[in-house]
Short mmCIF file of N, CA and C in Angstrom, two decimals:
data_model
loop_
_atom_site.label_atom_id
_atom_site.label_comp_id
_atom_site.label_asym_id
_atom_site.label_seq_id
_atom_site.Cartn_x
_atom_site.Cartn_y
_atom_site.Cartn_z
N UNK A 223 41.44 -2.96 -17.29
CA UNK A 223 42.29 -3.22 -16.13
C UNK A 223 41.70 -4.40 -15.35
N UNK A 224 42.51 -5.42 -15.12
CA UNK A 224 42.06 -6.59 -14.37
C UNK A 224 41.83 -6.22 -12.91
N UNK A 225 40.81 -6.82 -12.34
CA UNK A 225 40.52 -6.59 -10.92
C UNK A 225 41.30 -7.62 -10.10
N UNK A 226 42.42 -7.18 -9.53
CA UNK A 226 43.26 -8.02 -8.70
C UNK A 226 43.32 -7.36 -7.32
N UNK A 227 43.09 -8.16 -6.28
CA UNK A 227 43.13 -7.65 -4.91
C UNK A 227 44.39 -8.17 -4.22
N UNK A 228 45.16 -7.26 -3.67
CA UNK A 228 46.33 -7.61 -2.85
C UNK A 228 46.05 -7.01 -1.47
N UNK A 229 45.91 -7.87 -0.48
CA UNK A 229 45.60 -7.37 0.87
C UNK A 229 46.81 -6.62 1.43
N UNK A 230 46.55 -5.79 2.44
CA UNK A 230 47.64 -5.03 3.07
C UNK A 230 48.72 -5.96 3.63
N UNK A 231 48.37 -7.06 4.33
CA UNK A 231 49.43 -7.95 4.81
C UNK A 231 50.27 -8.55 3.67
N UNK A 232 49.63 -8.89 2.55
CA UNK A 232 50.37 -9.44 1.41
C UNK A 232 51.28 -8.36 0.81
N UNK A 233 50.75 -7.14 0.67
CA UNK A 233 51.56 -6.04 0.13
C UNK A 233 52.78 -5.80 1.01
N UNK A 234 52.57 -5.77 2.33
CA UNK A 234 53.69 -5.53 3.25
C UNK A 234 54.71 -6.65 3.19
N UNK A 235 54.23 -7.89 3.12
CA UNK A 235 55.14 -9.05 3.05
C UNK A 235 55.97 -9.00 1.76
N UNK A 236 55.30 -8.76 0.64
CA UNK A 236 56.03 -8.68 -0.64
C UNK A 236 57.01 -7.51 -0.64
N UNK A 237 56.63 -6.38 -0.04
CA UNK A 237 57.52 -5.23 0.03
C UNK A 237 58.78 -5.58 0.83
N UNK A 238 58.64 -6.36 1.91
CA UNK A 238 59.81 -6.80 2.69
C UNK A 238 60.73 -7.66 1.84
N UNK A 239 60.14 -8.57 1.07
CA UNK A 239 60.95 -9.43 0.19
C UNK A 239 61.69 -8.60 -0.86
N UNK A 240 61.01 -7.62 -1.42
CA UNK A 240 61.61 -6.76 -2.44
C UNK A 240 62.77 -5.97 -1.84
N UNK A 241 62.57 -5.44 -0.64
CA UNK A 241 63.63 -4.67 0.02
C UNK A 241 64.91 -5.49 0.18
N UNK A 242 64.77 -6.78 0.44
CA UNK A 242 65.93 -7.66 0.62
C UNK A 242 66.70 -7.87 -0.68
N UNK A 243 66.07 -7.59 -1.82
CA UNK A 243 66.73 -7.78 -3.11
C UNK A 243 67.69 -6.64 -3.41
N UNK A 244 67.49 -5.50 -2.76
CA UNK A 244 68.37 -4.35 -2.91
C UNK A 244 68.56 -3.94 -4.38
N UNK A 245 67.43 -3.87 -5.11
CA UNK A 245 67.43 -3.42 -6.51
C UNK A 245 66.44 -2.27 -6.61
N UNK A 246 66.95 -1.11 -6.99
CA UNK A 246 66.11 0.09 -7.13
C UNK A 246 65.04 -0.14 -8.19
N UNK A 247 63.77 0.16 -7.85
CA UNK A 247 62.69 0.04 -8.81
C UNK A 247 62.15 -1.36 -8.99
N UNK A 248 62.55 -2.29 -8.11
CA UNK A 248 62.08 -3.68 -8.21
C UNK A 248 60.57 -3.72 -7.97
N UNK A 249 59.89 -4.50 -8.78
CA UNK A 249 58.45 -4.72 -8.62
C UNK A 249 58.16 -6.21 -8.56
N UNK A 250 56.90 -6.54 -8.69
CA UNK A 250 56.46 -7.94 -8.71
C UNK A 250 55.63 -8.13 -9.97
N UNK A 251 55.87 -9.24 -10.64
CA UNK A 251 55.11 -9.56 -11.85
C UNK A 251 54.19 -10.73 -11.54
N UNK A 252 52.93 -10.63 -11.94
CA UNK A 252 51.94 -11.68 -11.75
C UNK A 252 51.55 -12.22 -13.11
N UNK A 253 51.56 -13.54 -13.24
CA UNK A 253 51.24 -14.16 -14.52
C UNK A 253 50.67 -15.55 -14.31
N UNK A 254 50.10 -16.11 -15.35
CA UNK A 254 49.53 -17.45 -15.31
C UNK A 254 50.26 -18.31 -16.33
N UNK A 255 50.82 -19.43 -15.87
CA UNK A 255 51.42 -20.38 -16.81
C UNK A 255 50.32 -21.33 -17.28
N UNK A 256 50.35 -21.72 -18.51
CA UNK A 256 49.36 -22.59 -19.13
C UNK A 256 47.93 -22.09 -18.87
N UNK A 257 47.68 -20.79 -19.10
CA UNK A 257 46.36 -20.25 -18.82
C UNK A 257 45.27 -20.92 -19.64
N UNK A 258 44.10 -21.06 -19.02
CA UNK A 258 42.97 -21.65 -19.72
C UNK A 258 43.00 -23.16 -19.78
N UNK A 259 43.92 -23.79 -19.06
CA UNK A 259 43.99 -25.25 -19.03
C UNK A 259 43.84 -25.72 -17.58
N UNK A 260 43.62 -27.02 -17.42
CA UNK A 260 43.49 -27.55 -16.06
C UNK A 260 44.82 -27.50 -15.31
N UNK A 261 45.92 -27.27 -16.03
CA UNK A 261 47.24 -27.19 -15.41
C UNK A 261 47.69 -25.76 -15.13
N UNK A 262 46.78 -24.81 -15.26
CA UNK A 262 47.13 -23.40 -15.06
C UNK A 262 47.65 -23.17 -13.65
N UNK A 263 48.70 -22.36 -13.53
CA UNK A 263 49.27 -21.97 -12.25
C UNK A 263 49.45 -20.46 -12.24
N UNK A 264 49.03 -19.83 -11.15
CA UNK A 264 49.20 -18.40 -11.01
C UNK A 264 50.49 -18.15 -10.23
N UNK A 265 51.35 -17.28 -10.75
CA UNK A 265 52.68 -17.09 -10.19
C UNK A 265 52.98 -15.62 -9.91
N UNK A 266 53.85 -15.41 -8.93
CA UNK A 266 54.42 -14.10 -8.64
C UNK A 266 55.93 -14.23 -8.79
N UNK A 267 56.56 -13.22 -9.37
CA UNK A 267 58.02 -13.23 -9.53
C UNK A 267 58.54 -11.80 -9.39
N UNK A 268 59.78 -11.69 -8.98
CA UNK A 268 60.41 -10.38 -8.94
C UNK A 268 60.45 -9.82 -10.36
N UNK A 269 60.30 -8.50 -10.45
CA UNK A 269 60.35 -7.85 -11.76
C UNK A 269 61.28 -6.64 -11.66
N UNK A 270 62.58 -6.85 -11.96
CA UNK A 270 63.50 -5.71 -11.95
C UNK A 270 63.19 -4.77 -13.12
N UNK A 271 63.64 -3.54 -13.03
CA UNK A 271 63.31 -2.55 -14.07
C UNK A 271 63.66 -3.01 -15.49
N UNK A 272 64.74 -3.77 -15.66
CA UNK A 272 65.13 -4.19 -17.01
C UNK A 272 64.26 -5.32 -17.57
N UNK A 273 63.32 -5.84 -16.77
CA UNK A 273 62.43 -6.90 -17.24
C UNK A 273 60.98 -6.45 -17.36
N UNK A 274 60.74 -5.16 -17.20
CA UNK A 274 59.38 -4.64 -17.34
C UNK A 274 58.96 -4.75 -18.79
N UNK A 275 57.75 -5.28 -19.02
CA UNK A 275 57.22 -5.44 -20.37
C UNK A 275 56.22 -4.30 -20.60
N UNK A 276 56.44 -3.50 -21.64
CA UNK A 276 55.60 -2.31 -21.86
C UNK A 276 54.10 -2.61 -21.96
N UNK A 277 53.72 -3.80 -22.41
CA UNK A 277 52.29 -4.11 -22.58
C UNK A 277 51.63 -4.58 -21.30
N UNK A 278 52.41 -4.82 -20.24
CA UNK A 278 51.83 -5.28 -18.99
C UNK A 278 51.02 -4.17 -18.34
N UNK A 279 49.94 -4.57 -17.64
CA UNK A 279 49.18 -3.60 -16.85
C UNK A 279 49.94 -3.36 -15.55
N UNK A 280 49.86 -2.15 -15.03
CA UNK A 280 50.60 -1.79 -13.82
C UNK A 280 49.62 -1.36 -12.73
N UNK A 281 49.81 -1.92 -11.53
CA UNK A 281 49.03 -1.52 -10.37
C UNK A 281 50.00 -0.94 -9.35
N UNK A 282 49.82 0.31 -9.02
CA UNK A 282 50.67 0.96 -8.02
C UNK A 282 50.16 0.56 -6.63
N UNK A 283 50.94 -0.21 -5.90
CA UNK A 283 50.55 -0.66 -4.57
C UNK A 283 51.22 0.17 -3.48
N UNK A 284 51.74 1.33 -3.85
CA UNK A 284 52.37 2.22 -2.89
C UNK A 284 53.82 1.87 -2.65
N UNK A 285 54.08 0.72 -2.08
CA UNK A 285 55.45 0.30 -1.76
C UNK A 285 56.17 -0.30 -2.96
N UNK A 286 55.42 -0.74 -3.94
CA UNK A 286 56.00 -1.31 -5.17
C UNK A 286 54.91 -1.36 -6.24
N UNK A 287 55.32 -1.67 -7.46
CA UNK A 287 54.37 -1.80 -8.57
C UNK A 287 54.15 -3.28 -8.86
N UNK A 288 52.89 -3.64 -9.04
CA UNK A 288 52.53 -4.99 -9.45
C UNK A 288 52.28 -4.95 -10.95
N UNK A 289 53.02 -5.76 -11.70
CA UNK A 289 52.89 -5.83 -13.15
C UNK A 289 52.08 -7.08 -13.49
N UNK A 290 51.02 -6.90 -14.27
CA UNK A 290 50.17 -8.00 -14.69
C UNK A 290 50.50 -8.35 -16.14
N UNK A 291 50.97 -9.56 -16.34
CA UNK A 291 51.30 -10.03 -17.68
C UNK A 291 50.11 -9.83 -18.61
N UNK A 292 50.35 -9.14 -19.72
CA UNK A 292 49.27 -8.76 -20.64
C UNK A 292 48.44 -9.97 -21.08
N UNK A 293 49.07 -11.06 -21.48
CA UNK A 293 48.32 -12.22 -21.97
C UNK A 293 47.61 -12.97 -20.84
N UNK A 294 48.02 -12.73 -19.60
CA UNK A 294 47.38 -13.40 -18.45
C UNK A 294 46.20 -12.61 -17.89
N UNK A 295 46.05 -11.35 -18.28
CA UNK A 295 45.05 -10.47 -17.66
C UNK A 295 43.64 -11.09 -17.61
N UNK A 296 43.12 -11.67 -18.70
CA UNK A 296 41.76 -12.24 -18.59
C UNK A 296 41.67 -13.35 -17.54
N UNK A 297 42.78 -14.04 -17.31
CA UNK A 297 42.80 -15.15 -16.37
C UNK A 297 43.07 -14.69 -14.94
N UNK A 298 43.49 -13.43 -14.78
CA UNK A 298 43.76 -12.86 -13.45
C UNK A 298 42.59 -12.08 -12.90
N UNK A 299 41.53 -11.94 -13.67
CA UNK A 299 40.35 -11.23 -13.19
C UNK A 299 39.86 -11.87 -11.89
N UNK A 300 39.62 -11.05 -10.88
CA UNK A 300 39.17 -11.48 -9.56
C UNK A 300 40.24 -12.23 -8.75
N UNK A 301 41.51 -12.14 -9.17
CA UNK A 301 42.58 -12.78 -8.41
C UNK A 301 42.72 -12.10 -7.05
N UNK A 302 43.19 -12.87 -6.08
CA UNK A 302 43.27 -12.40 -4.70
C UNK A 302 44.57 -12.90 -4.10
N UNK A 303 45.37 -11.98 -3.56
CA UNK A 303 46.65 -12.34 -2.93
C UNK A 303 46.58 -11.92 -1.47
N UNK A 304 46.89 -12.86 -0.58
CA UNK A 304 46.81 -12.58 0.85
C UNK A 304 48.02 -13.20 1.55
N UNK A 305 48.31 -12.70 2.73
CA UNK A 305 49.38 -13.24 3.57
C UNK A 305 48.86 -13.34 4.99
N UNK A 306 49.09 -14.48 5.61
CA UNK A 306 48.70 -14.64 7.01
C UNK A 306 49.87 -15.24 7.77
N UNK A 307 50.15 -14.66 8.92
CA UNK A 307 51.23 -15.16 9.77
C UNK A 307 50.78 -16.44 10.47
N UNK A 308 51.74 -17.33 10.67
CA UNK A 308 51.46 -18.53 11.44
C UNK A 308 52.71 -18.90 12.24
N UNK A 309 52.69 -20.04 12.92
CA UNK A 309 53.81 -20.45 13.78
C UNK A 309 55.09 -20.70 12.99
N UNK A 310 54.97 -21.02 11.73
CA UNK A 310 56.14 -21.32 10.90
C UNK A 310 56.64 -20.07 10.17
N UNK A 311 56.00 -18.97 10.36
CA UNK A 311 56.39 -17.73 9.69
C UNK A 311 55.20 -17.09 9.03
N UNK A 312 54.69 -17.73 8.00
CA UNK A 312 53.52 -17.21 7.32
C UNK A 312 53.22 -17.94 6.03
N UNK A 313 52.08 -17.62 5.47
CA UNK A 313 51.60 -18.28 4.26
C UNK A 313 51.12 -17.22 3.28
N UNK A 314 51.73 -17.17 2.09
CA UNK A 314 51.26 -16.31 1.00
C UNK A 314 50.29 -17.14 0.18
N UNK A 315 49.09 -16.63 -0.01
CA UNK A 315 48.06 -17.35 -0.74
C UNK A 315 47.66 -16.56 -1.98
N UNK A 316 47.60 -17.24 -3.11
CA UNK A 316 47.16 -16.64 -4.36
C UNK A 316 45.95 -17.44 -4.83
N UNK A 317 44.84 -16.76 -4.99
CA UNK A 317 43.65 -17.40 -5.54
C UNK A 317 43.29 -16.69 -6.83
N UNK A 318 43.17 -17.44 -7.89
CA UNK A 318 42.80 -16.88 -9.19
C UNK A 318 41.72 -17.77 -9.80
N UNK A 319 40.46 -17.50 -9.47
CA UNK A 319 39.38 -18.39 -9.89
C UNK A 319 39.20 -18.50 -11.40
N UNK A 320 39.79 -17.59 -12.16
CA UNK A 320 39.63 -17.62 -13.61
C UNK A 320 40.89 -18.07 -14.35
N UNK A 321 41.87 -18.61 -13.62
CA UNK A 321 43.13 -19.02 -14.25
C UNK A 321 42.94 -20.17 -15.22
N UNK A 322 42.09 -21.11 -14.86
CA UNK A 322 41.89 -22.28 -15.72
C UNK A 322 40.95 -21.98 -16.88
N UNK A 323 39.99 -21.13 -16.64
CA UNK A 323 39.05 -20.69 -17.68
C UNK A 323 38.71 -19.24 -17.36
N UNK A 324 38.91 -18.31 -18.30
CA UNK A 324 38.58 -16.93 -17.98
C UNK A 324 37.08 -16.76 -17.78
N UNK A 325 36.72 -15.84 -16.92
CA UNK A 325 35.32 -15.56 -16.65
C UNK A 325 34.62 -15.21 -17.96
N UNK A 326 33.43 -15.73 -18.14
CA UNK A 326 32.69 -15.47 -19.37
C UNK A 326 31.45 -14.65 -19.04
N UNK A 327 31.00 -13.89 -20.00
CA UNK A 327 29.83 -13.04 -19.78
C UNK A 327 28.55 -13.86 -19.89
N UNK A 328 27.46 -13.30 -19.38
CA UNK A 328 26.17 -13.99 -19.40
C UNK A 328 25.66 -14.23 -20.81
N UNK A 329 26.15 -13.45 -21.78
CA UNK A 329 25.70 -13.63 -23.15
C UNK A 329 26.68 -14.43 -24.01
N UNK A 330 27.67 -15.05 -23.36
CA UNK A 330 28.62 -15.91 -24.08
C UNK A 330 27.88 -17.15 -24.60
N UNK A 331 28.41 -17.81 -25.62
CA UNK A 331 27.77 -19.03 -26.12
C UNK A 331 27.63 -20.06 -25.00
N UNK A 332 26.57 -20.85 -25.05
CA UNK A 332 26.27 -21.83 -24.00
C UNK A 332 27.44 -22.78 -23.72
N UNK A 333 28.13 -23.32 -24.73
CA UNK A 333 29.27 -24.21 -24.42
C UNK A 333 30.36 -23.51 -23.59
N UNK A 334 30.60 -22.23 -23.85
CA UNK A 334 31.60 -21.49 -23.07
C UNK A 334 31.17 -21.35 -21.62
N UNK A 335 29.89 -21.08 -21.42
CA UNK A 335 29.39 -20.93 -20.05
C UNK A 335 29.39 -22.26 -19.30
N UNK A 336 29.07 -23.36 -20.00
CA UNK A 336 29.14 -24.69 -19.38
C UNK A 336 30.58 -25.01 -19.00
N UNK A 337 31.51 -24.77 -19.92
CA UNK A 337 32.93 -25.04 -19.62
C UNK A 337 33.42 -24.22 -18.44
N UNK A 338 32.94 -23.00 -18.33
CA UNK A 338 33.35 -22.16 -17.20
C UNK A 338 32.86 -22.75 -15.88
N UNK A 339 31.61 -23.17 -15.82
CA UNK A 339 31.06 -23.78 -14.59
C UNK A 339 31.80 -25.07 -14.27
N UNK A 340 32.08 -25.87 -15.28
CA UNK A 340 32.81 -27.13 -15.05
C UNK A 340 34.19 -26.83 -14.46
N UNK A 341 34.91 -25.88 -15.05
CA UNK A 341 36.27 -25.59 -14.62
C UNK A 341 36.34 -24.86 -13.28
N UNK A 342 35.41 -23.95 -13.04
CA UNK A 342 35.52 -23.13 -11.84
C UNK A 342 34.80 -23.69 -10.62
N UNK A 343 33.77 -24.51 -10.82
CA UNK A 343 32.99 -24.99 -9.68
C UNK A 343 32.99 -26.50 -9.53
N UNK A 344 32.81 -27.22 -10.62
CA UNK A 344 32.62 -28.67 -10.52
C UNK A 344 33.94 -29.43 -10.46
N UNK A 345 34.85 -29.17 -11.39
CA UNK A 345 36.11 -29.92 -11.40
C UNK A 345 36.97 -29.74 -10.16
N UNK A 346 37.00 -28.56 -9.54
CA UNK A 346 37.76 -28.46 -8.29
C UNK A 346 37.26 -29.44 -7.21
N UNK A 347 35.95 -29.70 -7.18
CA UNK A 347 35.41 -30.68 -6.23
C UNK A 347 35.74 -32.10 -6.64
N UNK A 348 35.65 -32.39 -7.93
CA UNK A 348 35.96 -33.75 -8.40
C UNK A 348 37.45 -34.06 -8.25
N UNK A 349 38.28 -33.04 -8.28
CA UNK A 349 39.72 -33.24 -8.18
C UNK A 349 40.12 -33.88 -6.85
N UNK A 350 39.30 -33.71 -5.81
CA UNK A 350 39.59 -34.33 -4.51
C UNK A 350 39.64 -35.85 -4.62
N UNK A 351 38.97 -36.39 -5.61
CA UNK A 351 38.98 -37.84 -5.85
C UNK A 351 39.77 -38.18 -7.11
N UNK A 352 40.54 -37.23 -7.60
CA UNK A 352 41.33 -37.45 -8.81
C UNK A 352 40.49 -37.47 -10.07
N UNK A 353 39.29 -36.90 -10.02
CA UNK A 353 38.39 -36.95 -11.17
C UNK A 353 38.25 -35.63 -11.88
N UNK A 354 37.58 -35.69 -13.01
CA UNK A 354 37.29 -34.51 -13.81
C UNK A 354 36.15 -34.82 -14.75
N UNK A 355 35.51 -33.78 -15.25
CA UNK A 355 34.46 -33.93 -16.25
C UNK A 355 34.66 -32.85 -17.29
N UNK A 356 34.39 -33.18 -18.54
CA UNK A 356 34.53 -32.21 -19.62
C UNK A 356 33.31 -32.26 -20.52
N UNK A 357 33.05 -31.13 -21.16
CA UNK A 357 31.94 -31.02 -22.09
C UNK A 357 32.37 -31.57 -23.44
N UNK A 358 31.56 -32.46 -24.00
CA UNK A 358 31.81 -32.99 -25.34
C UNK A 358 31.06 -32.12 -26.36
N UNK A 359 29.78 -31.90 -26.07
CA UNK A 359 28.96 -31.07 -26.96
C UNK A 359 27.63 -30.76 -26.27
N UNK A 360 26.90 -29.83 -26.87
CA UNK A 360 25.52 -29.53 -26.46
C UNK A 360 24.63 -30.08 -27.56
N UNK A 361 23.67 -30.93 -27.18
CA UNK A 361 22.74 -31.48 -28.17
C UNK A 361 21.33 -31.01 -27.85
N UNK A 362 20.48 -31.03 -28.86
CA UNK A 362 19.08 -30.61 -28.71
C UNK A 362 18.98 -29.22 -28.06
N UNK A 363 19.99 -28.39 -28.27
CA UNK A 363 20.07 -27.01 -27.80
C UNK A 363 20.12 -26.83 -26.29
N UNK A 364 19.98 -27.94 -25.51
CA UNK A 364 19.91 -27.74 -24.06
C UNK A 364 20.44 -28.91 -23.22
N UNK A 365 20.96 -29.94 -23.85
CA UNK A 365 21.46 -31.11 -23.12
C UNK A 365 22.99 -31.14 -23.24
N UNK A 366 23.66 -31.11 -22.08
CA UNK A 366 25.13 -31.14 -22.06
C UNK A 366 25.59 -32.60 -22.09
N UNK A 367 26.36 -32.93 -23.10
CA UNK A 367 26.94 -34.27 -23.21
C UNK A 367 28.33 -34.20 -22.59
N UNK A 368 28.56 -35.03 -21.57
CA UNK A 368 29.77 -34.95 -20.76
C UNK A 368 30.57 -36.24 -20.80
N UNK A 369 31.89 -36.09 -20.54
CA UNK A 369 32.77 -37.25 -20.41
C UNK A 369 33.55 -37.10 -19.11
N UNK A 370 33.48 -38.13 -18.27
CA UNK A 370 34.22 -38.16 -17.02
C UNK A 370 35.58 -38.79 -17.25
N UNK A 371 36.56 -38.39 -16.43
CA UNK A 371 37.89 -38.96 -16.52
C UNK A 371 38.51 -39.10 -15.15
N UNK A 372 39.71 -39.67 -15.11
CA UNK A 372 40.43 -39.85 -13.85
C UNK A 372 39.66 -40.74 -12.91
N UNK A 373 39.57 -40.34 -11.64
CA UNK A 373 38.91 -41.14 -10.62
C UNK A 373 37.43 -41.29 -10.82
N UNK A 374 36.82 -40.49 -11.71
CA UNK A 374 35.37 -40.59 -11.97
C UNK A 374 35.05 -41.68 -12.99
N UNK A 375 36.01 -41.98 -13.87
CA UNK A 375 35.75 -42.98 -14.90
C UNK A 375 35.68 -44.35 -14.26
N UNK A 376 34.54 -45.02 -14.40
CA UNK A 376 34.33 -46.35 -13.82
C UNK A 376 33.98 -46.32 -12.35
N UNK A 377 33.85 -45.16 -11.77
CA UNK A 377 33.53 -45.04 -10.34
C UNK A 377 32.09 -45.48 -10.10
N UNK A 378 31.88 -46.25 -9.03
CA UNK A 378 30.53 -46.74 -8.74
C UNK A 378 29.58 -45.62 -8.30
N UNK A 379 30.12 -44.47 -7.91
CA UNK A 379 29.27 -43.36 -7.46
C UNK A 379 29.05 -42.32 -8.56
N UNK A 380 29.46 -42.61 -9.79
CA UNK A 380 29.40 -41.59 -10.83
C UNK A 380 27.96 -41.17 -11.17
N UNK A 381 27.01 -42.08 -11.10
CA UNK A 381 25.63 -41.68 -11.42
C UNK A 381 25.10 -40.69 -10.39
N UNK A 382 25.47 -40.88 -9.13
CA UNK A 382 25.10 -39.93 -8.07
C UNK A 382 25.79 -38.58 -8.32
N UNK A 383 27.08 -38.63 -8.64
CA UNK A 383 27.83 -37.41 -8.94
C UNK A 383 27.21 -36.67 -10.13
N UNK A 384 26.82 -37.44 -11.15
CA UNK A 384 26.25 -36.84 -12.36
C UNK A 384 24.93 -36.13 -12.05
N UNK A 385 24.02 -36.82 -11.39
CA UNK A 385 22.68 -36.27 -11.17
C UNK A 385 22.64 -35.23 -10.05
N UNK A 386 23.21 -35.57 -8.88
CA UNK A 386 23.08 -34.68 -7.73
C UNK A 386 24.15 -33.59 -7.70
N UNK A 387 25.25 -33.81 -8.38
CA UNK A 387 26.32 -32.82 -8.38
C UNK A 387 26.35 -32.00 -9.65
N UNK A 388 26.75 -32.65 -10.72
CA UNK A 388 26.99 -31.95 -11.98
C UNK A 388 25.70 -31.40 -12.58
N UNK A 389 24.69 -32.26 -12.76
CA UNK A 389 23.45 -31.80 -13.40
C UNK A 389 22.76 -30.72 -12.57
N UNK A 390 22.69 -30.92 -11.26
CA UNK A 390 22.04 -29.93 -10.40
C UNK A 390 22.75 -28.58 -10.50
N UNK A 391 24.07 -28.59 -10.42
CA UNK A 391 24.83 -27.33 -10.49
C UNK A 391 24.64 -26.65 -11.84
N UNK A 392 24.76 -27.41 -12.93
CA UNK A 392 24.62 -26.81 -14.25
C UNK A 392 23.22 -26.22 -14.45
N UNK A 393 22.19 -26.92 -14.01
CA UNK A 393 20.82 -26.43 -14.18
C UNK A 393 20.55 -25.20 -13.30
N UNK A 394 21.14 -25.17 -12.12
CA UNK A 394 20.97 -23.99 -11.26
C UNK A 394 21.65 -22.77 -11.86
N UNK A 395 22.86 -22.95 -12.37
CA UNK A 395 23.63 -21.82 -12.88
C UNK A 395 23.23 -21.40 -14.30
N UNK A 396 22.77 -22.39 -15.06
CA UNK A 396 22.42 -22.14 -16.46
C UNK A 396 21.03 -22.71 -16.73
N UNK A 397 19.99 -21.93 -16.51
CA UNK A 397 18.61 -22.45 -16.64
C UNK A 397 18.29 -23.03 -18.02
N UNK A 398 19.04 -22.62 -19.05
CA UNK A 398 18.76 -23.17 -20.38
C UNK A 398 19.22 -24.62 -20.53
N UNK A 399 20.01 -25.13 -19.59
CA UNK A 399 20.39 -26.55 -19.60
C UNK A 399 19.23 -27.34 -19.00
N UNK A 400 18.72 -28.29 -19.78
CA UNK A 400 17.59 -29.10 -19.32
C UNK A 400 18.01 -30.48 -18.84
N UNK A 401 19.23 -30.88 -19.14
CA UNK A 401 19.70 -32.19 -18.71
C UNK A 401 21.14 -32.41 -19.09
N UNK A 402 21.68 -33.52 -18.61
CA UNK A 402 23.05 -33.91 -18.96
C UNK A 402 23.05 -35.37 -19.39
N UNK A 403 24.03 -35.73 -20.18
CA UNK A 403 24.18 -37.11 -20.64
C UNK A 403 25.65 -37.48 -20.51
N UNK A 404 25.91 -38.65 -19.95
CA UNK A 404 27.27 -39.14 -19.74
C UNK A 404 27.60 -40.14 -20.84
N UNK A 405 28.68 -39.89 -21.59
CA UNK A 405 29.09 -40.83 -22.65
C UNK A 405 30.40 -41.55 -22.30
N UNK A 406 30.77 -41.51 -21.02
CA UNK A 406 32.02 -42.12 -20.57
C UNK A 406 31.91 -43.64 -20.63
N UNK A 407 33.01 -44.29 -21.02
CA UNK A 407 33.10 -45.75 -20.95
C UNK A 407 33.45 -46.12 -19.51
N UNK A 408 32.44 -46.48 -18.72
CA UNK A 408 32.66 -46.78 -17.31
C UNK A 408 33.04 -48.24 -17.07
N UNK A 409 33.27 -49.00 -18.14
CA UNK A 409 33.74 -50.37 -17.95
C UNK A 409 35.22 -50.38 -17.55
N UNK A 410 35.91 -49.30 -17.86
CA UNK A 410 37.32 -49.16 -17.44
C UNK A 410 37.33 -48.60 -16.03
N UNK A 411 37.67 -49.46 -15.04
CA UNK A 411 37.64 -49.04 -13.63
C UNK A 411 39.06 -48.92 -13.03
N UNK A 412 40.06 -48.89 -13.89
CA UNK A 412 41.46 -48.88 -13.43
C UNK A 412 41.76 -47.74 -12.46
N UNK A 413 41.23 -46.54 -12.72
CA UNK A 413 41.51 -45.37 -11.86
C UNK A 413 40.32 -44.97 -11.00
N UNK A 414 39.28 -45.77 -10.98
CA UNK A 414 38.04 -45.40 -10.27
C UNK A 414 38.29 -45.15 -8.79
N UNK A 415 37.69 -44.07 -8.29
CA UNK A 415 37.85 -43.74 -6.87
C UNK A 415 37.11 -44.76 -6.02
N UNK A 416 35.85 -45.07 -6.37
CA UNK A 416 35.08 -46.12 -5.70
C UNK A 416 34.89 -47.26 -6.70
N UNK A 417 35.25 -48.46 -6.32
CA UNK A 417 35.13 -49.60 -7.24
C UNK A 417 33.86 -50.38 -6.99
#
C-alpha cells in the first residue's frame, strides 16, 4: 500500500467538489502521467463507479474513496495532498517527490541511487535556471560521469555547480561516490543561463 497523505482540508475540499457532481459512489483517482520521467505529472480526477479499476489500491478517506492507479503506486509513495484557503478561494497542492523517479532502497544498485538523487534533489534546483544533469555511467566503481543540459550546458558557472552543488550532494548522500566527472560539451552556449 502506497503511503499517500491527504490532509483534512484537502479531503474536505475534494468532498465538496464530489458532492457537486451528484453521482452516487463518486471517488477520486490519483495517478502519474509519464511516471519515472522528467515530464511526470501527478494528477487527481473524478472516479465514478463505472470507471473503478479493480487493480487500483483504495484508501477510504471517510467522505470518499481515493483510488491509486496500480502502475503509478511506486511513484506515489510519500505523495502529499493539501488545500489552503486564500483570498482567491484556495489552492490544492499535490506533492509527489517520487513521481519522476520512484524511491529506491539503500541496497539498490549505485546508478539507481545516483539517478534518484539527481531527479529528486539536484535537478529540481537546476530547473530554476532551465538546466538539468543526468548520469552517463559510473566508472572506477565510484566516479559518477555526468552530462549537463539545458541552461547548464555552456554556462560559465557550471564548474561551481558541479563541485559545490552536484558533487557535494552526491558524496553526502552516497558515501561510495568519490567524485564526479563532467563530459558535457560546454562550447555550445546557446541555452546557457550565464554566458
